[in-house]
Tab-separated table of C-alpha atoms in Angstrom:
chain	number	residue	atom	x	y	z
A	1	GLU	CA	31.011	-103.934	-259.792
A	2	PRO	CA	31.235	-103.808	-263.657
A	3	GLU	CA	33.437	-101.056	-264.641
A	4	VAL	CA	34.771	-98.937	-267.772
A	5	THR	CA	37.681	-100.524	-269.336
A	6	GLN	CA	40.381	-98.607	-271.735
A	7	THR	CA	43.648	-99.397	-273.890
A	8	PRO	CA	46.538	-99.641	-274.235
A	9	SER	CA	47.016	-97.968	-270.521
A	10	HIS	CA	50.053	-96.323	-271.475
A	11	GLN	CA	50.811	-94.529	-274.876
A	12	VAL	CA	53.855	-92.852	-276.226
A	13	THR	CA	53.791	-91.007	-279.679
A	14	GLN	CA	55.887	-88.793	-281.691
A	15	MET	CA	54.136	-85.204	-282.692
A	16	GLY	CA	52.168	-84.805	-285.910
A	17	GLN	CA	51.151	-88.425	-284.916
A	18	GLU	CA	48.178	-90.300	-284.790
A	19	VAL	CA	46.772	-91.736	-282.073
A	20	ILE	CA	43.152	-94.038	-280.648
A	21	LEU	CA	42.549	-94.527	-277.613
A	22	ARG	CA	39.727	-97.229	-276.794
A	23	CYS	CA	37.476	-97.812	-274.505
A	24	VAL	CA	34.629	-100.158	-273.867
A	25	PRO	CA	31.733	-98.441	-271.736
A	26	ILE	CA	29.444	-100.510	-269.494
A	27	SER	CA	27.378	-102.794	-271.353
A	28	ASN	CA	23.944	-101.336	-270.498
A	29	HIS	CA	25.467	-97.598	-270.055
A	30	LEU	CA	23.305	-95.131	-273.098
A	31	TYR	CA	26.540	-92.043	-272.448
A	32	PHE	CA	29.482	-92.068	-272.647
A	33	TYR	CA	32.087	-89.322	-271.409
A	34	TRP	CA	35.597	-88.570	-272.650
A	35	TYR	CA	37.517	-85.913	-270.653
A	36	ARG	CA	41.563	-85.367	-270.045
A	37	GLN	CA	44.038	-84.478	-267.129
A	38	ILE	CA	47.445	-82.297	-267.799
A	39	LEU	CA	48.838	-83.813	-264.753
A	40	GLY	CA	48.918	-81.607	-261.678
A	41	GLN	CA	45.961	-79.893	-263.090
A	42	LYS	CA	42.021	-80.143	-263.563
A	43	VAL	CA	40.307	-83.375	-264.727
A	44	GLU	CA	38.049	-81.828	-267.826
A	45	PHE	CA	35.564	-82.792	-270.074
A	46	LEU	CA	35.571	-83.059	-273.504
A	47	VAL	CA	32.667	-84.953	-275.162
A	48	SER	CA	29.372	-86.929	-274.885
A	49	PHE	CA	28.279	-89.353	-276.985
A	50	TYR	CA	24.622	-89.929	-276.980
A	51	ASN	CA	22.758	-92.088	-278.980
A	52	ASN	CA	25.800	-92.478	-282.524
A	53	GLU	CA	26.266	-88.669	-282.228
A	54	ILE	CA	27.465	-86.146	-280.003
A	55	SER	CA	25.798	-84.518	-277.444
A	56	GLU	CA	28.073	-82.190	-275.849
A	57	LYS	CA	32.232	-80.841	-276.670
A	58	SER	CA	34.157	-78.774	-274.681
A	59	GLU	CA	36.450	-75.892	-276.898
A	60	ILE	CA	39.792	-78.395	-276.165
A	61	PHE	CA	37.832	-80.563	-278.596
A	62	ASP	CA	38.700	-79.379	-282.208
A	63	ASP	CA	38.861	-80.260	-285.539
A	64	GLN	CA	42.658	-82.390	-284.439
A	65	PHE	CA	39.344	-85.165	-282.018
A	66	SER	CA	37.157	-87.425	-283.436
A	67	VAL	CA	35.295	-89.336	-281.541
A	68	GLU	CA	33.346	-92.804	-282.733
A	69	ARG	CA	31.834	-95.823	-281.634
A	70	PRO	CA	32.430	-98.610	-284.753
A	71	ASP	CA	30.413	-101.771	-283.075
A	72	GLY	CA	28.798	-101.830	-280.056
A	73	SER	CA	30.623	-102.666	-277.575
A	74	ASN	CA	33.575	-99.605	-278.182
A	75	PHE	CA	34.187	-95.999	-277.495
A	76	THR	CA	36.601	-94.622	-279.510
A	77	LEU	CA	39.634	-90.470	-279.049
A	78	LYS	CA	41.750	-90.589	-282.054
A	79	ILE	CA	43.477	-87.575	-282.204
A	80	ARG	CA	44.677	-86.680	-285.238
A	81	SER	CA	48.134	-85.211	-285.083
A	82	THR	CA	49.302	-84.670	-281.835
A	83	LYS	CA	50.800	-82.007	-280.093
A	84	LEU	CA	53.257	-81.856	-277.381
A	85	GLU	CA	49.800	-80.256	-274.782
A	86	ASP	CA	47.959	-83.437	-275.469
A	87	SER	CA	49.736	-84.904	-273.608
A	88	ALA	CA	47.286	-85.914	-271.345
A	89	MET	CA	45.615	-88.576	-268.715
A	90	TYR	CA	42.342	-89.574	-271.330
A	91	PHE	CA	39.098	-90.670	-268.793
A	92	CYS	CA	36.339	-92.782	-270.588
A	93	ALA	CA	33.231	-92.818	-268.440
A	94	SER	CA	29.819	-94.072	-268.964
A	95	SER	CA	26.358	-92.858	-267.054
A	96	GLU	CA	23.016	-95.697	-267.592
A	97	GLY	CA	21.740	-92.084	-268.196
A	98	ARG	CA	21.782	-88.787	-268.240
A	99	LEU	CA	24.153	-87.775	-265.466
A	100	THR	CA	21.715	-85.828	-262.860
A	101	ASN	CA	20.268	-88.298	-262.164
A	102	GLU	CA	23.239	-91.826	-262.764
A	103	LYS	CA	26.261	-91.894	-261.574
A	104	LEU	CA	28.932	-91.920	-263.707
A	105	PHE	CA	31.546	-94.583	-264.445
A	106	PHE	CA	35.881	-93.709	-264.865
A	107	GLY	CA	37.780	-96.113	-266.888
A	108	SER	CA	41.529	-96.569	-265.200
A	109	GLY	CA	43.097	-94.144	-268.105
A	110	THR	CA	45.329	-94.123	-270.802
A	111	GLN	CA	48.669	-91.758	-270.206
A	112	LEU	CA	49.385	-90.414	-272.980
A	113	SER	CA	52.165	-88.915	-273.683
A	114	VAL	CA	53.410	-87.011	-277.088
A	115	LEU	CA	57.289	-86.684	-277.516
B	1	ARG	CA	33.641	-68.852	-267.793
B	2	LYS	CA	32.084	-72.129	-265.399
B	3	GLU	CA	34.649	-72.815	-262.441
B	4	VAL	CA	34.440	-74.910	-259.565
B	5	GLU	CA	36.885	-73.718	-257.148
B	6	GLN	CA	39.036	-75.599	-253.926
B	7	ASP	CA	41.496	-75.159	-251.645
B	8	PRO	CA	44.445	-77.595	-253.070
B	9	GLY	CA	45.832	-78.027	-249.388
B	10	PRO	CA	48.114	-80.159	-248.807
B	11	PHE	CA	46.196	-80.740	-245.079
B	12	ASN	CA	48.107	-82.944	-243.125
B	13	VAL	CA	46.022	-84.455	-240.302
B	14	PRO	CA	46.510	-87.086	-237.862
B	15	GLU	CA	44.257	-91.074	-238.303
B	16	GLY	CA	41.790	-89.535	-236.039
B	17	ALA	CA	41.304	-85.807	-236.786
B	18	THR	CA	37.840	-84.553	-238.043
B	19	VAL	CA	39.059	-82.371	-241.627
B	20	ALA	CA	36.442	-80.319	-243.752
B	21	PHE	CA	37.728	-79.170	-247.111
B	22	ASN	CA	35.277	-76.266	-249.151
B	23	CYS	CA	33.940	-75.543	-252.250
B	24	THR	CA	32.785	-73.082	-254.128
B	25	TYR	CA	31.110	-72.436	-257.542
B	26	SER	CA	30.783	-69.572	-259.970
B	27	ASN	CA	27.530	-71.130	-261.954
B	28	SER	CA	24.573	-70.126	-259.792
B	29	ALA	CA	22.711	-72.687	-262.568
B	30	SER	CA	24.056	-75.982	-261.746
B	31	GLN	CA	22.284	-78.389	-260.441
B	32	SER	CA	23.966	-81.402	-259.028
B	33	PHE	CA	27.066	-81.616	-256.954
B	34	PHE	CA	28.939	-84.164	-256.054
B	35	TRP	CA	32.744	-85.065	-254.112
B	36	TYR	CA	34.797	-87.245	-255.675
B	37	ARG	CA	38.153	-89.509	-254.805
B	38	GLN	CA	41.401	-89.033	-256.964
B	39	ASP	CA	43.985	-91.308	-255.298
B	40	CYS	CA	47.167	-90.732	-257.542
B	41	ARG	CA	47.121	-91.162	-261.081
B	42	LYS	CA	43.873	-92.455	-260.890
B	43	GLU	CA	40.804	-92.448	-261.796
B	44	PRO	CA	38.025	-90.560	-259.991
B	45	LYS	CA	35.989	-92.115	-258.520
B	46	LEU	CA	32.398	-90.583	-256.404
B	47	LEU	CA	32.387	-90.516	-253.081
B	48	MET	CA	29.393	-88.679	-252.059
B	49	SER	CA	26.915	-87.042	-254.341
B	50	VAL	CA	26.006	-83.221	-251.714
B	51	TYR	CA	22.158	-82.552	-251.533
B	52	SER	CA	20.788	-78.570	-250.344
B	53	SER	CA	19.423	-80.917	-247.161
B	54	GLY	CA	22.565	-82.054	-246.251
B	55	ASN	CA	24.076	-86.126	-246.394
B	56	GLU	CA	25.840	-88.426	-244.642
B	57	ASP	CA	27.417	-91.382	-245.257
B	58	GLY	CA	29.584	-93.252	-242.624
B	59	ARG	CA	32.296	-90.634	-241.679
B	60	PHE	CA	31.525	-87.929	-244.857
B	61	THR	CA	29.394	-84.952	-244.191
B	62	ALA	CA	28.360	-83.432	-246.697
B	63	GLN	CA	26.519	-80.148	-246.847
B	64	LEU	CA	25.648	-77.374	-250.162
B	65	ASN	CA	24.769	-74.090	-249.211
B	66	ARG	CA	22.768	-72.806	-253.006
B	67	ALA	CA	22.744	-68.967	-251.829
B	68	SER	CA	26.580	-68.843	-251.236
B	69	GLN	CA	27.201	-70.848	-254.078
B	70	TYR	CA	29.602	-73.252	-251.132
B	71	ILE	CA	30.025	-76.548	-251.050
B	72	SER	CA	31.586	-78.475	-247.324
B	73	LEU	CA	33.048	-82.782	-247.035
B	74	LEU	CA	33.912	-83.017	-243.136
B	75	ILE	CA	35.611	-86.408	-242.444
B	76	ARG	CA	35.366	-87.441	-239.399
B	77	ASP	CA	37.831	-90.189	-237.636
B	78	SER	CA	40.319	-90.187	-240.707
B	79	LYS	CA	41.788	-92.915	-241.997
B	80	LEU	CA	45.588	-93.120	-242.790
B	81	SER	CA	43.364	-93.955	-246.498
B	82	ASP	CA	41.210	-91.023	-246.960
B	83	SER	CA	44.800	-90.258	-247.806
B	84	ALA	CA	43.799	-88.804	-251.676
B	85	THR	CA	42.770	-85.515	-253.469
B	86	TYR	CA	39.477	-84.296	-253.152
B	87	LEU	CA	37.485	-83.227	-256.004
B	88	CYS	CA	34.390	-80.863	-256.004
B	89	VAL	CA	32.607	-81.129	-259.238
B	90	ALA	CA	29.379	-79.792	-260.252
B	91	TYR	CA	27.372	-80.353	-263.406
B	92	GLY	CA	25.944	-77.241	-265.377
B	93	GLY	CA	22.747	-79.105	-266.814
B	94	SER	CA	22.856	-77.717	-270.328
B	95	GLN	CA	26.712	-78.552	-270.648
B	96	GLY	CA	25.961	-81.981	-270.621
B	97	ASN	CA	29.160	-82.080	-268.703
B	98	LEU	CA	31.020	-82.210	-265.648
B	99	ILE	CA	32.440	-79.463	-263.975
B	100	PHE	CA	35.600	-80.318	-262.010
B	101	GLY	CA	37.392	-78.548	-258.974
B	102	LYS	CA	41.804	-78.618	-259.222
B	103	GLY	CA	41.092	-81.108	-255.975
B	104	THR	CA	42.041	-80.732	-252.225
B	105	LYS	CA	44.990	-82.865	-251.559
B	106	LEU	CA	44.567	-84.551	-248.055
B	107	SER	CA	47.534	-86.962	-246.297
B	108	VAL	CA	46.785	-88.388	-242.907
B	109	LYS	CA	49.482	-89.911	-240.498
B	110	PRO	CA	49.789	-92.116	-238.566
């Protein structure tokens, strides 16, 4: 089965530093997403991306966050100045179409630890 | 605020038991519902979609009651490998994203 790949699997950073989390969605998928899960908490939606622009974002996705599709394969999440509360597992996901009809495929996640 | 609520468990059951999980959602406009399975510190994986008519996939049966805004998952003949956290998920449509419950933890013992 095709899969979404994420790198790195673990990222440790100092508070205030910038981090970029990378994802390679499944090649024929058109919709891309970032979710996060703080340890012991629920999976939370951050942002969805379609046709090279953000289609939806949650209140978590503030000005410190940005997403980019720099080339035909990668999809990145940048956190400009990390805070302690940004520590979480970040999941990238993709789907072929809109979620009503299509399965959402998650990557294995990047565990971000902000010290 | 749109929420999905689940009993966190844990549900500790012996192998071969039948176990049922319930979930309620607050947004009556939610269009689609799913059960995901998440193993410890892994990504969520789709277990099954939930339809109003109810649907079955092997040992797993899902039901949706739109009037009560209630979703259920029944697992028959539990296996050790069923041990995981089961996430109830609603798709709100207008938000273009999935709303996850916190999950119900299942532990199947020999």
